[in-house]
Coordinates of C-alpha atoms in Angstrom, one line a residue:
Chain A
K1 CA 73.1 -6.7 69.9
A2 CA 74.6 -3.4 68.9
G3 CA 72.8 -1.3 66.2
V4 CA 74.1 0.2 63.1
T5 CA 76.8 2.8 63.8
Q6 CA 77.9 5.6 61.5
T7 CA 80.9 7.9 61.8
P8 CA 81.3 10.8 61.9
R9 CA 77.9 12.1 63.1
Y10 CA 78.5 15.6 61.9
L11 CA 80.8 17.0 59.2
I12 CA 81.4 20.4 57.7
K13 CA 83.1 20.7 54.4
T14 CA 83.6 23.3 51.7
R15 CA 82.7 23.0 48.0
G16 CA 85.2 21.0 46.0
Q17 CA 86.4 18.9 48.9
Q18 CA 85.7 15.2 49.2
V19 CA 84.3 13.2 52.1
T20 CA 84.2 9.6 53.3
L21 CA 81.5 8.3 55.5
S22 CA 81.6 5.0 57.4
C23 CA 79.0 2.6 58.4
S24 CA 79.2 -0.6 60.6
P25 CA 76.2 -2.8 60.2
I26 CA 74.5 -4.9 62.8
S27 CA 76.5 -8.0 63.5
G28 CA 75.6 -10.7 61.0
H29 CA 73.9 -8.4 58.5
R30 CA 75.6 -8.6 55.1
S31 CA 73.5 -6.1 53.2
V32 CA 74.2 -2.4 53.6
S33 CA 72.3 0.4 51.9
W34 CA 73.0 4.1 51.8
Y35 CA 70.4 6.9 51.5
Q36 CA 70.5 10.7 51.2
Q37 CA 67.8 12.6 53.1
T38 CA 66.9 16.2 52.5
P39 CA 63.8 18.2 53.4
G40 CA 62.8 18.7 49.8
Q41 CA 63.5 15.2 48.4
G42 CA 62.9 12.9 51.3
L43 CA 64.8 9.6 51.5
Q44 CA 66.7 8.9 48.2
F45 CA 68.4 5.6 47.6
L46 CA 72.1 5.8 46.8
F47 CA 73.4 2.2 46.6
E48 CA 73.2 -1.2 48.2
Y49 CA 76.1 -3.6 48.9
F50 CA 75.9 -7.3 49.6
S51 CA 79.0 -9.4 50.3
E52 CA 81.3 -6.7 49.0
T53 CA 79.4 -6.3 45.7
Q54 CA 77.2 -3.4 44.6
R55 CA 73.7 -4.9 44.1
N56 CA 71.7 -1.8 43.3
K57 CA 72.5 1.8 42.5
G58 CA 70.3 4.9 42.7
N59 CA 70.1 7.8 40.3
F60 CA 73.0 9.8 41.6
P61 CA 76.1 11.2 39.8
G62 CA 79.4 9.4 39.7
R63 CA 80.7 11.7 42.4
F64 CA 79.0 9.4 44.8
S65 CA 80.6 6.0 45.3
G66 CA 80.8 3.3 47.9
R67 CA 82.4 0.1 48.8
Q68 CA 81.9 -2.7 51.3
F69 CA 84.6 -4.6 53.1
S70 CA 84.8 -8.3 53.9
N71 CA 83.6 -7.6 57.5
S72 CA 80.5 -6.0 55.9
R73 CA 81.5 -2.5 57.0
S74 CA 80.8 0.0 54.3
E75 CA 82.1 3.4 53.3
M76 CA 80.6 6.0 50.9
N77 CA 82.6 8.7 49.3
V78 CA 81.5 12.0 47.7
S79 CA 84.0 13.8 45.6
T80 CA 84.0 17.4 44.5
L81 CA 81.3 18.4 47.0
E82 CA 78.6 20.8 46.0
L83 CA 76.3 22.9 48.1
G84 CA 73.4 20.6 47.2
D85 CA 75.1 17.6 48.8
S86 CA 74.3 19.0 52.2
A87 CA 72.0 16.4 53.7
L88 CA 71.6 13.6 56.3
Y89 CA 73.3 10.5 55.0
L90 CA 71.8 7.3 56.4
C91 CA 73.1 3.8 56.3
A92 CA 70.8 0.8 56.8
S93 CA 71.7 -2.8 57.3
S94 CA 69.5 -5.9 56.8
L95 CA 69.6 -9.6 57.1
G96 CA 66.3 -10.4 55.4
E97 CA 63.7 -7.9 54.1
T98 CA 63.7 -5.4 57.0
Q99 CA 66.2 -2.6 57.0
Y100 CA 67.6 -1.1 60.3
F101 CA 69.0 2.4 60.1
G102 CA 72.0 4.0 61.7
P103 CA 71.9 7.5 63.3
G104 CA 73.2 9.1 60.2
T105 CA 75.9 11.6 59.3
R106 CA 74.8 15.2 58.9
L107 CA 77.0 16.7 56.2
T108 CA 77.0 20.5 55.7
V109 CA 78.8 21.9 52.6
L110 CA 79.7 25.5 52.8
Chain B
G1 CA 57.9 2.9 37.7
Q2 CA 57.2 3.2 41.4
N3 CA 55.4 6.0 43.1
I4 CA 54.3 6.3 46.7
D5 CA 51.9 9.0 48.0
Q6 CA 51.2 10.0 51.6
P7 CA 49.6 13.1 53.1
T8 CA 52.2 15.7 54.0
E9 CA 50.9 16.6 57.4
M10 CA 48.4 15.5 59.9
T11 CA 47.4 16.8 63.3
A12 CA 45.6 14.9 66.1
T13 CA 44.9 15.2 69.8
E14 CA 46.5 13.3 72.6
G15 CA 44.5 10.1 73.4
A16 CA 42.9 10.1 70.0
I17 CA 43.2 7.6 67.0
V18 CA 44.8 8.6 63.8
Q19 CA 45.1 6.8 60.4
I20 CA 47.9 7.6 58.1
N21 CA 47.3 6.5 54.5
C22 CA 49.8 5.3 51.9
T23 CA 49.0 4.6 48.2
Y24 CA 51.5 3.1 45.8
Q25 CA 51.9 2.1 42.2
T26 CA 54.4 -0.6 41.8
S27 CA 54.6 -3.8 39.8
G28 CA 55.2 -6.2 42.6
F29 CA 56.9 -6.5 46.0
N30 CA 57.3 -8.8 48.9
G31 CA 55.8 -6.5 51.6
L32 CA 55.2 -3.0 52.7
F33 CA 57.1 -1.3 55.5
W34 CA 56.3 1.5 57.9
Y35 CA 59.0 3.5 59.7
Q36 CA 58.8 6.2 62.3
Q37 CA 61.3 9.1 62.2
H38 CA 61.6 11.7 64.9
A39 CA 63.1 15.1 63.9
G40 CA 66.8 14.9 63.6
E41 CA 66.9 11.1 64.1
A42 CA 67.1 8.0 62.0
P43 CA 64.0 6.1 60.9
T44 CA 63.0 3.2 63.1
F45 CA 61.2 0.1 61.9
L46 CA 57.5 -0.1 62.9
S47 CA 55.9 -2.8 60.8
Y48 CA 56.1 -5.1 57.8
N49 CA 53.0 -6.3 56.0
V50 CA 53.3 -9.3 53.6
L51 CA 49.8 -10.5 53.5
D52 CA 46.6 -8.4 53.0
G53 CA 44.9 -7.5 56.2
L54 CA 45.6 -5.9 59.5
E55 CA 48.7 -6.5 61.6
E56 CA 48.4 -5.3 65.2
K57 CA 51.4 -4.5 67.4
G58 CA 50.4 -2.7 70.6
R59 CA 49.1 0.8 70.0
F60 CA 50.2 0.6 66.3
S61 CA 48.5 -1.4 63.6
S62 CA 49.2 -1.6 59.9
F63 CA 46.9 -2.6 57.0
L64 CA 47.7 -3.7 53.5
S65 CA 45.4 -4.2 50.4
R66 CA 47.5 -5.2 47.4
S67 CA 44.5 -5.2 45.1
K68 CA 43.8 -1.5 46.0
G69 CA 47.5 -0.4 46.2
Y70 CA 46.8 0.9 49.6
S71 CA 48.1 0.7 53.1
Y72 CA 47.5 2.6 56.3
L73 CA 49.1 2.9 59.7
L74 CA 46.7 3.2 62.6
L75 CA 47.9 4.8 65.9
K76 CA 45.7 4.5 68.9
E77 CA 45.8 6.3 72.3
L78 CA 48.1 8.9 70.8
Q79 CA 50.9 10.2 73.0
M80 CA 52.9 13.4 72.6
K81 CA 56.0 11.2 71.8
D82 CA 54.2 10.0 68.7
S83 CA 54.8 13.3 67.1
A84 CA 57.1 12.3 64.2
S85 CA 57.2 11.6 60.5
Y86 CA 55.8 8.3 59.3
L87 CA 57.3 6.8 56.2
C88 CA 55.9 3.9 54.1
A89 CA 58.2 2.0 51.8
V90 CA 58.2 -1.0 49.4
R91 CA 60.9 -2.9 47.8
P92 CA 59.9 -3.9 44.2
Y93 CA 61.3 -7.3 43.2
G94 CA 64.9 -7.1 42.4
Q95 CA 65.1 -3.4 43.0
N96 CA 66.0 -1.0 45.8
F97 CA 63.7 0.3 48.5
V98 CA 61.3 3.1 47.5
F99 CA 60.2 5.4 50.3
G100 CA 57.2 7.6 50.4
P101 CA 57.6 11.3 51.2
G102 CA 56.5 10.8 54.8
T103 CA 53.6 12.2 56.8
R104 CA 54.5 14.6 59.6
L105 CA 52.2 13.9 62.5
S106 CA 51.7 16.5 65.2
V107 CA 50.1 15.4 68.4
L108 CA 48.5 18.2 70.4
P109 CA 47.7 18.2 74.1

C-alpha cells in the first residue's frame, strides 16, 4: 500500500506570496493532519480534517488554512507569507489512533 | 494543559543499550506514541502503548506508567543507523496530538 505523499517536496517563495501544499493520504485513511516543524519549536499541530470537516485546529493565525476533498486528499494554504513561515510542513494520515507521516514539504521564505 | 518533556540530546556507543525518557502532564489519553525521525526526513511510527507495562518489538521496547506520567523507549544493540531524533506523543481525549520536543540520539562507533 502506498504511503502518504506530499507535493511539492521543496518550495521557495518570497514574503507576501501565498502557497498551497498538497497531501494524499494512505488509501482508506479518512483523517489528515498537518504539522509545522521548525528547529526551535518542534512539531506544532496546524489542523486535522476528517471526512471533509475540520475536526481540530492548532494555535496558528488565520493565514493558515486547509481543506479536505471527498477523496480524502487535503491541501493547506498559507497566505501573505512571512520569513518565520520557513519550515518543514508535514502531513499525516490515520485510520485509527496511529498517524503515518508523509515526507514533508520544505518551504523556504525569502 | 498538556506538556511533554524529553532530554534534548543523548549519546551512546554502538552495541550498547539506551533508554530515552518521556514525562507528560495531560488529563487523559488513549495511548502514548513513539516516533523516530532521521535528519531531514519525516517521523516514522515506532510504538504505541495503551496499557501500562513494557511492549517489546525487536530491538526496540517502550514502557508506559500512567500513574507516574512516564514513558521510556529502550533501544538495544545500538546501530549507527539508530542515530536520529525520537519523539514521544499523546493525543488527549477529543484533542489534537501533542508531541514532545524530541531527543536527538547520537550513536558513536
